[in-house]
Amino acid sequence: MKEAIVLYPSPAIGHLISMVELGKLLLTHRPSLSIHILITNQAYDAGSTTAYIASVSGTLPSIAFHYFPTTTLPPDYSTTSPHHETLALELLRLNNPNVRRALTTISENYVVRGLIIDFFCVAAITIAHELNIPCYYFVTSGAGYLNFFLYVPTLHDKFAKSFKDFDAPIDVPGTPPLPPSDVAKPMQDRYDEAYKGFLDSSLKMQTSAGIIVDTFEKLELRAIRAIMDGECVPGGPTPPLYCIGPLISSREGDDGGSPECLTWLDLQPRGSVVFLCFGSLGVFSVEQLKEIATGLERSGQRFLWVVRNPIKTMPGIPDPDLGSLLPDGFLERTKERGLVINKWAPQVAVLSHGSVGGFVTHCGWNSVLEALCAGVPMLAWPLYAEQRHNRVLLVQEMRIALPVDELEDGRVSSDEVEKRVRELMESEEGKTVRERALAMKEEATAALSPGGSSWSALAGLIESWKRE
């Protein structure tokens, strides 16, 4: 019988893309594998996946998508948690019968070598254990975040208070001390449903057949060593760790042509442009957009800025034009050195362009790795999820980014934007992170090459299936 691997991502587009890239990577090492991806509906709008799945299906017949029936939360479901992650965890738990059905059906025609789950999909590990299928976690963040995630049960037992009530930085093996305010919001309150869900996921991770991480050895040497030495699970076993990254999507999106922004970049001097892009959920208030615009204008730097419209319009009514969201005359005054585009840019192609010399990012892990593989230094401006945690790692541990600091109310001032953009492009600190980013680009290429650390880790993972 043919061998299969079943992948079960969280339905958000960023998590799905990483999981598909993992599937593609497995196929490069073991082309005879059949990859099956389980698709469930989203608990909240985290970006449409339809066009992306269609493009993958059209080009990769070895990857099959299995759509679950739409699952909804029961009418009497209620939670006091303000975090949408709580809804996602609950919806994925309710999908367990669908997971069982899919695994049973796939097993009729294939030898299923493993179920690889996103850490949101923790509920499925019990189904895998019942069906005697090895279950692996796939972590779509880096090893530095995984350290914390594995260490949460230890912190939970050691301290009787929530992270939000800590008055000193949190010590986690293998990473810099973490300010309590930089712990992801759903993890801040130990009595919150979201926190309990992630604590449960961390405990169950210890019972998995292995942890696959989208990172590479030279990028996070200290964090990886702490995990492998068992420091993050002092009271129990740490599953085998497979650092197989960086996984970079070659997806360039929704239009086949060469977008205007690439044509514009062709006309700019080498390494002169700051690219600002904040991910699929990165929407700012009009007030914050104006602060960014003012800071960019005063910085004197060339820029390419992707703006998502913060004003929700009714279906059929066009979005307001960009000029109305930005300071009066801004587009006219900066047209010689700046380009503002609506909603979307081909991020991988932009970052790889020779004219781009810096990246203002929300610190989503996919974006971080894309910048790193292009050798582009970053300004770290986190917005949600584990991104504040990533900022600490990018700035202090990896030293490939400079921080953007918020005001008390969470906004970033135009003065801060101006100062940091200049610093990245002109100062000695900027030069240092640029050199470090270029060095990590080389290390990433080496890790993925035959015999490199990530290549070898993936070969080790596939070898472990033969022994099952």
GROMACS .gro file of C-alpha atoms in nm:
model
  468
    1MET     CA    1   0.000   0.000   0.000
    2LYS     CA    2   0.106   0.356  -0.071
    3GLU     CA    3   0.224   0.568   0.224
    4ALA     CA    4   0.040   0.883   0.331
    5ILE     CA    5   0.093   1.171   0.569
    6VAL     CA    6  -0.210   1.364   0.693
    7LEU     CA    7  -0.169   1.733   0.772
    8TYR     CA    8  -0.420   1.915   0.993
    9PRO     CA    9  -0.366   2.293   0.992
   10SER     CA   10  -0.553   2.564   1.174
   11PRO     CA   11  -0.774   2.713   0.900
   12ALA     CA   12  -0.611   3.062   0.907
   13ILE     CA   13  -0.432   3.135   0.579
   14GLY     CA   14  -0.086   3.186   0.737
   15HIS     CA   15  -0.102   2.848   0.912
   16LEU     CA   16  -0.238   2.675   0.601
   17ILE     CA   17   0.040   2.810   0.376
   18SER     CA   18   0.309   2.687   0.617
   19MET     CA   19   0.147   2.342   0.632
   20VAL     CA   20   0.124   2.319   0.250
   21GLU     CA   21   0.491   2.419   0.222
   22LEU     CA   22   0.572   2.140   0.469
   23GLY     CA   23   0.379   1.898   0.246
   24LYS     CA   24   0.574   2.015  -0.061
   25LEU     CA   25   0.901   1.974   0.127
   26LEU     CA   26   0.812   1.618   0.232
   27LEU     CA   27   0.742   1.539  -0.134
   28THR     CA   28   1.088   1.659  -0.242
   29HIS     CA   29   1.243   1.402  -0.006
   30ARG     CA   30   0.987   1.125  -0.058
   31PRO     CA   31   0.805   1.178  -0.392
   32SER     CA   32   0.607   0.854  -0.348
   33LEU     CA   33   0.422   0.997  -0.045
   34SER     CA   34   0.059   1.097  -0.070
   35ILE     CA   35  -0.017   1.417   0.125
   36HIS     CA   36  -0.368   1.470   0.263
   37ILE     CA   37  -0.468   1.806   0.413
   38LEU     CA   38  -0.776   1.836   0.635
   39ILE     CA   39  -0.968   2.161   0.584
   40THR     CA   40  -1.215   2.289   0.841
   41ASN     CA   41  -1.415   2.612   0.839
   42GLN     CA   42  -1.288   2.915   1.032
   43ALA     CA   43  -1.424   3.027   1.366
   44TYR     CA   44  -1.366   3.390   1.259
   45ASP     CA   45  -1.254   3.558   0.938
   46ALA     CA   46  -0.878   3.500   0.912
   47GLY     CA   47  -0.847   3.557   0.537
   48SER     CA   48  -0.994   3.359   0.247
   49THR     CA   49  -0.809   3.041   0.150
   50THR     CA   50  -1.014   2.944  -0.158
   51ALA     CA   51  -0.790   3.090  -0.432
   52TYR     CA   52  -0.477   2.958  -0.262
   53ILE     CA   53  -0.611   2.601  -0.226
   54ALA     CA   54  -0.726   2.606  -0.590
   55SER     CA   55  -0.378   2.705  -0.709
   56VAL     CA   56  -0.213   2.428  -0.504
   57SER     CA   57  -0.464   2.166  -0.624
   58GLY     CA   58  -0.402   2.270  -0.985
   59THR     CA   59  -0.026   2.227  -0.968
   60LEU     CA   60   0.034   1.947  -0.714
   61PRO     CA   61  -0.172   1.631  -0.771
   62SER     CA   62   0.012   1.456  -0.482
   63ILE     CA   63  -0.159   1.692  -0.236
   64ALA     CA   64  -0.527   1.616  -0.171
   65PHE     CA   65  -0.757   1.843   0.030
   66HIS     CA   66  -1.034   1.691   0.244
   67TYR     CA   67  -1.309   1.938   0.331
   68PHE     CA   68  -1.497   1.881   0.655
   69PRO     CA   69  -1.869   1.961   0.674
   70THR     CA   70  -1.926   2.308   0.819
   71THR     CA   71  -1.910   2.292   1.198
   72THR     CA   72  -2.077   2.557   1.411
   73LEU     CA   73  -2.064   2.629   1.779
   74PRO     CA   74  -2.382   2.508   1.954
   75PRO     CA   75  -2.643   2.781   2.023
   76ASP     CA   76  -2.595   2.743   2.398
   77TYR     CA   77  -2.213   2.776   2.376
   78SER     CA   78  -2.090   3.071   2.578
   79THR     CA   79  -1.753   3.186   2.702
   80THR     CA   80  -1.634   3.477   2.911
   81SER     CA   81  -1.305   3.478   2.719
   82PRO     CA   82  -1.259   3.786   2.499
   83HIS     CA   83  -1.013   3.601   2.272
   84HIS     CA   84  -1.117   3.459   1.936
   85GLU     CA   85  -0.858   3.183   1.984
   86THR     CA   86  -1.103   3.033   2.235
   87LEU     CA   87  -1.361   2.993   1.957
   88ALA     CA   88  -1.098   2.843   1.724
   89LEU     CA   89  -0.991   2.583   1.983
   90GLU     CA   90  -1.353   2.489   2.058
   91LEU     CA   91  -1.449   2.460   1.690
   92LEU     CA   92  -1.146   2.238   1.623
   93ARG     CA   93  -1.243   2.021   1.923
   94LEU     CA   94  -1.594   1.980   1.779
   95ASN     CA   95  -1.433   1.859   1.456
   96ASN     CA   96  -1.290   1.545   1.618
   97PRO     CA   97  -1.557   1.313   1.468
   98ASN     CA   98  -1.464   1.449   1.124
   99VAL     CA   99  -1.095   1.388   1.196
  100ARG     CA  100  -1.166   1.029   1.297
  101ARG     CA  101  -1.376   0.972   0.984
  102ALA     CA  102  -1.110   1.121   0.755
  103LEU     CA  103  -0.824   0.923   0.909
  104THR     CA  104  -1.026   0.599   0.895
  105THR     CA  105  -1.120   0.659   0.530
  106ILE     CA  106  -0.764   0.747   0.424
  107SER     CA  107  -0.634   0.438   0.609
  108GLU     CA  108  -0.846   0.214   0.384
  109ASN     CA  109  -0.620   0.294   0.087
  110TYR     CA  110  -0.294   0.407   0.245
  111VAL     CA  111  -0.055   0.330   0.527
  112VAL     CA  112  -0.083   0.652   0.729
  113ARG     CA  113   0.268   0.721   0.861
  114GLY     CA  114   0.169   1.020   1.069
  115LEU     CA  115  -0.081   1.291   1.152
  116ILE     CA  116   0.087   1.634   1.168
  117ILE     CA  117  -0.120   1.888   1.362
  118ASP     CA  118  -0.104   2.263   1.423
  119PHE     CA  119  -0.091   2.338   1.797
  120PHE     CA  120  -0.445   2.480   1.770
  121CYS     CA  121  -0.559   2.131   1.662
  122VAL     CA  122  -0.456   1.974   1.994
  123ALA     CA  123  -0.791   1.792   2.035
  124ALA     CA  124  -0.701   1.559   1.745
  125ILE     CA  125  -0.406   1.402   1.927
  126THR     CA  126  -0.644   1.175   2.122
  127ILE     CA  127  -0.792   1.045   1.792
  128ALA     CA  128  -0.442   0.973   1.656
  129HIS     CA  129  -0.352   0.783   1.975
  130GLU     CA  130  -0.675   0.579   1.955
  131LEU     CA  131  -0.609   0.488   1.591
  132ASN     CA  132  -0.245   0.412   1.664
  133ILE     CA  133  -0.119   0.680   1.423
  134PRO     CA  134   0.195   0.872   1.531
  135CYS     CA  135   0.102   1.236   1.595
  136TYR     CA  136   0.348   1.519   1.535
  137TYR     CA  137   0.310   1.887   1.621
  138PHE     CA  138   0.403   2.142   1.357
  139VAL     CA  139   0.497   2.477   1.508
  140THR     CA  140   0.448   2.768   1.267
  141SER     CA  141   0.651   2.999   1.495
  142GLY     CA  142   1.019   2.976   1.578
  143ALA     CA  143   1.204   2.770   1.838
  144GLY     CA  144   1.223   3.067   2.076
  145TYR     CA  145   0.844   3.076   2.099
  146LEU     CA  146   0.832   2.696   2.128
  147ASN     CA  147   1.063   2.719   2.435
  148PHE     CA  148   0.808   2.935   2.610
  149PHE     CA  149   0.516   2.718   2.496
  150LEU     CA  150   0.681   2.401   2.630
  151TYR     CA  151   0.779   2.578   2.952
  152VAL     CA  152   0.428   2.715   3.029
  153PRO     CA  153   0.322   2.412   3.244
  154THR     CA  154   0.639   2.457   3.456
  155LEU     CA  155   0.565   2.828   3.503
  156HIS     CA  156   0.200   2.746   3.574
  157ASP     CA  157   0.298   2.511   3.857
  158LYS     CA  158   0.574   2.734   3.991
  159PHE     CA  159   0.372   3.060   4.016
  160ALA     CA  160   0.015   3.094   4.139
  161LYS     CA  161  -0.049   3.410   3.938
  162SER     CA  162  -0.125   3.511   3.580
  163PHE     CA  163   0.149   3.641   3.351
  164LYS     CA  164  -0.027   3.980   3.341
  165ASP     CA  165   0.036   4.011   3.716
  166PHE     CA  166   0.411   3.938   3.700
  167ASP     CA  167   0.618   4.238   3.803
  168ALA     CA  168   0.948   4.118   3.655
  169PRO     CA  169   1.056   3.964   3.321
  170ILE     CA  170   0.987   3.592   3.283
  171ASP     CA  171   1.290   3.366   3.261
  172VAL     CA  172   1.257   3.094   2.996
  173PRO     CA  173   1.545   2.855   2.917
  174GLY     CA  174   1.741   2.943   2.605
  175THR     CA  175   1.583   3.284   2.534
  176PRO     CA  176   1.613   3.643   2.664
  177PRO     CA  177   1.392   3.734   2.965
  178LEU     CA  178   1.039   3.806   2.842
  179PRO     CA  179   0.855   4.117   2.966
  180PRO     CA  180   0.512   4.002   3.096
  181SER     CA  181   0.339   4.253   2.865
  182ASP     CA  182   0.496   4.075   2.565
  183VAL     CA  183   0.326   3.742   2.644
  184ALA     CA  184   0.057   3.680   2.378
  185LYS     CA  185  -0.279   3.822   2.496
  186PRO     CA  186  -0.465   3.486   2.509
  187MET     CA  187  -0.194   3.357   2.747
  188GLN     CA  188  -0.200   3.655   2.986
  189ASP     CA  189  -0.474   3.536   3.226
  190ARG     CA  190  -0.446   3.186   3.373
  191TYR     CA  191  -0.822   3.174   3.440
  192ASP     CA  192  -0.913   3.246   3.076
  193GLU     CA  193  -1.043   2.965   2.851
  194ALA     CA  194  -0.783   3.045   2.583
  195TYR     CA  195  -0.500   3.010   2.836
  196LYS     CA  196  -0.639   2.676   2.955
  197GLY     CA  197  -0.660   2.556   2.593
  198PHE     CA  198  -0.297   2.643   2.523
  199LEU     CA  199  -0.181   2.494   2.856
  200ASP     CA  200  -0.358   2.170   2.756
  201SER     CA  201  -0.192   2.186   2.411
  202SER     CA  202   0.150   2.226   2.573
  203LEU     CA  203   0.096   1.928   2.803
  204LYS     CA  204  -0.026   1.711   2.514
  205MET     CA  205   0.271   1.820   2.301
  206GLN     CA  206   0.491   1.626   2.545
  207THR     CA  207   0.307   1.304   2.445
  208SER     CA  208   0.357   1.356   2.069
  209ALA     CA  209   0.586   1.154   1.842
  210GLY     CA  210   0.786   1.466   1.759
  211ILE     CA  211   0.783   1.843   1.711
  212ILE     CA  212   0.849   1.991   1.368
  213VAL     CA  213   0.957   2.357   1.374
  214ASP     CA  214   0.982   2.609   1.091
  215THR     CA  215   1.329   2.737   1.183
  216PHE     CA  216   1.694   2.641   1.135
  217GLU     CA  217   1.980   2.569   1.368
  218LYS     CA  218   2.208   2.869   1.314
  219LEU     CA  219   1.919   3.116   1.356
  220GLU     CA  220   1.814   2.991   1.702
  221LEU     CA  221   2.106   2.787   1.832
  222ARG     CA  222   2.056   2.865   2.202
  223ALA     CA  223   1.680   2.808   2.199
  224ILE     CA  224   1.711   2.479   2.008
  225ARG     CA  225   1.982   2.353   2.242
  226ALA     CA  226   1.767   2.430   2.550
  227ILE     CA  227   1.478   2.226   2.405
  228MET     CA  228   1.695   1.933   2.301
  229ASP     CA  229   1.869   1.929   2.641
  230GLY     CA  230   1.527   1.892   2.809
  231GLU     CA  231   1.544   2.227   2.991
  232CYS     CA  232   1.196   2.336   2.874
  233VAL     CA  233   1.021   2.024   3.009
  234PRO     CA  234   1.220   1.970   3.331
  235GLY     CA  235   0.964   1.727   3.473
  236GLY     CA  236   0.910   1.497   3.176
  237PRO     CA  237   1.012   1.382   2.830
  238THR     CA  238   1.079   1.621   2.540
  239PRO     CA  239   0.973   1.468   2.207
  240PRO     CA  240   1.229   1.458   1.923
  241LEU     CA  241   1.275   1.802   1.762
  242TYR     CA  242   1.297   1.848   1.384
  243CYS     CA  243   1.402   2.199   1.272
  244ILE     CA  244   1.326   2.186   0.900
  245GLY     CA  245   1.292   2.555   0.801
  246PRO     CA  246   1.284   2.807   0.660
  247LEU     CA  247   0.970   2.715   0.464
  248ILE     CA  248   0.913   2.993   0.212
  249SER     CA  249   0.601   2.999  -0.001
  250SER     CA  250   0.657   3.065  -0.368
  251ARG     CA  251   0.293   3.181  -0.386
  252GLU     CA  252   0.277   3.519  -0.548
  253GLY     CA  253  -0.082   3.570  -0.529
  254ASP     CA  254  -0.383   3.670  -0.697
  255ASP     CA  255  -0.274   3.828  -1.021
  256GLY     CA  256  -0.061   3.664  -1.286
  257GLY     CA  257   0.108   3.980  -1.414
  258SER     CA  258   0.397   4.177  -1.272
  259PRO     CA  259   0.236   4.419  -1.024
  260GLU     CA  260   0.304   4.792  -1.056
  261CYS     CA  261   0.506   4.791  -0.735
  262LEU     CA  262   0.777   4.568  -0.890
  263THR     CA  263   0.798   4.793  -1.194
  264TRP     CA  264   0.828   5.092  -0.958
  265LEU     CA  265   1.103   4.916  -0.757
  266ASP     CA  266   1.300   4.861  -1.079
  267LEU     CA  267   1.343   5.239  -1.099
  268GLN     CA  268   1.476   5.285  -0.742
  269PRO     CA  269   1.842   5.279  -0.631
  270ARG     CA  270   1.974   4.954  -0.485
  271GLY     CA  271   1.889   4.894  -0.118
  272SER     CA  272   1.716   5.233  -0.083
  273VAL     CA  273   1.349   5.141  -0.022
  274VAL     CA  274   1.175   5.067   0.308
  275PHE     CA  275   0.889   4.819   0.259
  276LEU     CA  276   0.598   4.842   0.506
  277CYS     CA  277   0.353   4.551   0.519
  278PHE     CA  278   0.163   4.413   0.819
  279GLY     CA  279   0.014   4.078   0.721
  280SER     CA  280  -0.334   3.962   0.631
  281LEU     CA  281  -0.490   4.092   0.956
  282GLY     CA  282  -0.281   4.407   0.999
  283VAL     CA  283  -0.532   4.694   0.991
  284PHE     CA  284  -0.460   5.032   1.152
  285SER     CA  285  -0.693   5.315   1.254
  286VAL     CA  286  -0.704   5.621   1.027
  287GLU     CA  287  -0.527   5.813   1.306
  288GLN     CA  288  -0.241   5.561   1.312
  289LEU     CA  289  -0.214   5.561   0.931
  290LYS     CA  290  -0.166   5.940   0.946
  291GLU     CA  291   0.110   5.902   1.207
  292ILE     CA  292   0.290   5.649   0.982
  293ALA     CA  293   0.253   5.876   0.678
  294THR     CA  294   0.388   6.180   0.866
  295GLY     CA  295   0.684   5.981   0.998
  296LEU     CA  296   0.765   5.839   0.654
  297GLU     CA  297   0.746   6.182   0.491
  298ARG     CA  298   0.976   6.339   0.751
  299SER     CA  299   1.225   6.050   0.735
  300GLY     CA  300   1.318   6.145   0.379
  301GLN     CA  301   1.351   5.775   0.288
  302ARG     CA  302   1.207   5.599  -0.016
  303PHE     CA  303   0.917   5.370   0.078
  304LEU     CA  304   0.672   5.112  -0.054
  305TRP     CA  305   0.373   5.089   0.181
  306VAL     CA  306   0.083   4.841   0.170
  307VAL     CA  307  -0.227   4.996   0.332
  308ARG     CA  308  -0.536   4.801   0.432
  309ASN     CA  309  -0.849   5.010   0.454
  310PRO     CA  310  -0.967   5.039   0.818
  311ILE     CA  311  -1.316   5.159   0.723
  312LYS     CA  312  -1.561   4.873   0.667
  313THR     CA  313  -1.782   4.942   0.367
  314MET     CA  314  -2.104   4.767   0.269
  315PRO     CA  315  -2.082   4.500  -0.005
  316GLY     CA  316  -2.090   4.662  -0.348
  317ILE     CA  317  -1.969   4.999  -0.217
  318PRO     CA  318  -1.608   5.070  -0.317
  319ASP     CA  319  -1.350   5.136  -0.044
  320PRO     CA  320  -1.258   5.502   0.010
  321ASP     CA  321  -0.953   5.600  -0.194
  322LEU     CA  322  -0.616   5.591  -0.017
  323GLY     CA  323  -0.572   5.968  -0.037
  324SER     CA  324  -0.869   6.023   0.195
  325LEU     CA  325  -0.714   5.800   0.465
  326LEU     CA  326  -0.377   5.982   0.463
  327PRO     CA  327  -0.275   6.343   0.544
  328ASP     CA  328  -0.385   6.604   0.288
  329GLY     CA  329  -0.141   6.619  -0.002
  330PHE     CA  330   0.077   6.334   0.130
  331LEU     CA  331   0.057   6.123  -0.188
  332GLU     CA  332   0.137   6.425  -0.405
  333ARG     CA  333   0.429   6.543  -0.191
  334THR     CA  334   0.593   6.198  -0.170
  335LYS     CA  335   0.520   6.069  -0.520
  336GLU     CA  336   0.885   6.102  -0.630
  337ARG     CA  337   1.012   5.866  -0.358
  338GLY     CA  338   0.716   5.669  -0.228
  339LEU     CA  339   0.444   5.435  -0.348
  340VAL     CA  340   0.133   5.346  -0.144
  341ILE     CA  341  -0.062   5.043  -0.263
  342ASN     CA  342  -0.395   4.902  -0.155
  343LYS     CA  343  -0.434   4.575   0.040
  344TRP     CA  344  -0.181   4.345  -0.122
  345ALA     CA  345   0.174   4.316  -0.257
  346PRO     CA  346   0.368   4.008  -0.373
  347GLN     CA  347   0.572   4.005  -0.052
  348VAL     CA  348   0.832   3.740  -0.142
  349ALA     CA  349   0.907   3.912  -0.475
  350VAL     CA  350   0.923   4.258  -0.313
  351LEU     CA  351   1.158   4.147  -0.033
  352SER     CA  352   1.383   3.971  -0.288
  353HIS     CA  353   1.406   4.286  -0.502
  354GLY     CA  354   1.747   4.455  -0.500
  355SER     CA  355   1.598   4.799  -0.429
  356VAL     CA  356   1.450   4.695  -0.092
  357GLY     CA  357   1.680   4.773   0.201
  358GLY     CA  358   1.450   4.742   0.502
  359PHE     CA  359   1.118   4.589   0.609
  360VAL     CA  360   0.871   4.726   0.865
  361THR     CA  361   0.686   4.412   0.976
  362HIS     CA  362   0.425   4.290   1.225
  363CYS     CA  363   0.668   4.007   1.319
  364GLY     CA  364   0.447   3.725   1.190
  365TRP     CA  365   0.682   3.428   1.157
  366ASN     CA  366   0.619   3.369   0.784
  367SER     CA  367   0.709   3.732   0.712
  368VAL     CA  368   1.019   3.714   0.934
  369LEU     CA  369   1.150   3.411   0.744
  370GLU     CA  370   1.072   3.569   0.406
  371ALA     CA  371   1.275   3.877   0.502
  372LEU     CA  372   1.552   3.664   0.637
  373CYS     CA  373   1.579   3.454   0.319
  374ALA     CA  374   1.608   3.779   0.124
  375GLY     CA  375   1.871   3.915   0.366
  376VAL     CA  376   1.656   4.219   0.454
  377PRO     CA  377   1.681   4.371   0.807
  378MET     CA  378   1.360   4.456   0.990
  379LEU     CA  379   1.182   4.710   1.205
  380ALA     CA  380   0.975   4.502   1.447
  381TRP     CA  381   0.623   4.641   1.499
  382PRO     CA  382   0.410   4.359   1.649
  383LEU     CA  383   0.029   4.368   1.639
  384TYR     CA  384  -0.125   4.042   1.770
  385ALA     CA  385  -0.073   3.670   1.852
  386GLU     CA  386   0.287   3.585   1.952
  387GLN     CA  387   0.433   3.880   1.760
  388ARG     CA  388   0.546   4.083   2.065
  389HIS     CA  389   0.731   3.774   2.181
  390ASN     CA  390   0.890   3.747   1.836
  391ARG     CA  391   1.006   4.110   1.862
  392VAL     CA  392   1.208   4.028   2.176
  393LEU     CA  393   1.372   3.737   1.994
  394LEU     CA  394   1.437   3.928   1.668
  395VAL     CA  395   1.590   4.229   1.843
  396GLN     CA  396   1.777   4.077   2.138
  397GLU     CA  397   1.856   3.719   2.041
  398MET     CA  398   1.882   3.703   1.660
  399ARG     CA  399   1.982   4.071   1.620
  400ILE     CA  400   1.824   4.101   1.275
  401ALA     CA  401   1.574   4.376   1.368
  402LEU     CA  402   1.543   4.708   1.548
  403PRO     CA  403   1.239   4.764   1.774
  404VAL     CA  404   0.949   5.000   1.716
  405ASP     CA  405   0.824   5.126   2.055
  406GLU     CA  406   0.458   5.198   2.127
  407LEU     CA  407   0.310   5.477   2.338
  408GLU     CA  408   0.110   5.392   2.652
  409ASP     CA  409  -0.211   5.365   2.448
  410GLY     CA  410  -0.053   5.121   2.200
  411ARG     CA  411  -0.012   5.373   1.918
  412VAL     CA  412   0.322   5.442   1.750
  413SER     CA  413   0.400   5.813   1.707
  414SER     CA  414   0.514   5.977   1.383
  415ASP     CA  415   0.838   6.074   1.565
  416GLU     CA  416   0.906   5.706   1.640
  417VAL     CA  417   0.834   5.604   1.278
  418GLU     CA  418   1.067   5.877   1.146
  419LYS     CA  419   1.345   5.794   1.394
  420ARG     CA  420   1.335   5.417   1.345
  421VAL     CA  421   1.312   5.425   0.965
  422ARG     CA  422   1.615   5.656   0.952
  423GLU     CA  423   1.797   5.440   1.203
  424LEU     CA  424   1.739   5.125   0.997
  425MET     CA  425   1.852   5.286   0.672
  426GLU     CA  426   2.131   5.519   0.784
  427SER     CA  427   2.277   5.441   1.129
  428GLU     CA  428   2.551   5.209   1.255
  429GLU     CA  429   2.286   4.998   1.434
  430GLY     CA  430   2.105   4.966   1.102
  431LYS     CA  431   2.427   4.859   0.933
  432THR     CA  432   2.487   4.595   1.202
  433VAL     CA  433   2.141   4.434   1.167
  434ARG     CA  434   2.177   4.451   0.786
  435GLU     CA  435   2.506   4.258   0.797
  436ARG     CA  436   2.357   4.007   1.039
  437ALA     CA  437   2.048   3.959   0.815
  438LEU     CA  438   2.272   3.896   0.512
  439ALA     CA  439   2.477   3.643   0.710
  440MET     CA  440   2.155   3.462   0.814
  441LYS     CA  441   2.043   3.452   0.450
  442GLU     CA  442   2.358   3.252   0.373
  443GLU     CA  443   2.298   3.026   0.675
  444ALA     CA  444   1.937   2.962   0.566
  445THR     CA  445   2.053   2.855   0.219
  446ALA     CA  446   2.316   2.626   0.374
  447ALA     CA  447   2.061   2.471   0.616
  448LEU     CA  448   1.829   2.373   0.329
  449SER     CA  449   2.106   2.238   0.104
  450PRO     CA  450   2.180   1.862   0.093
  451GLY     CA  451   2.367   1.775   0.411
  452GLY     CA  452   2.261   2.102   0.583
  453SER     CA  453   2.096   2.102   0.927
  454SER     CA  454   1.734   2.140   0.804
  455TRP     CA  455   1.783   1.897   0.517
  456SER     CA  456   1.924   1.639   0.762
  457ALA     CA  457   1.644   1.699   1.017
  458LEU     CA  458   1.380   1.633   0.750
  459ALA     CA  459   1.563   1.318   0.637
  460GLY     CA  460   1.566   1.208   1.003
  461LEU     CA  461   1.192   1.267   1.036
  462ILE     CA  462   1.118   1.059   0.724
  463GLU     CA  463   1.360   0.790   0.845
  464SER     CA  464   1.167   0.768   1.175
  465TRP     CA  465   0.853   0.665   0.982
  466LYS     CA  466   1.030   0.362   0.841
  467ARG     CA  467   1.099   0.247   1.195
  468GLU     CA  468   0.737   0.281   1.309
   0.00000   0.00000   0.00000
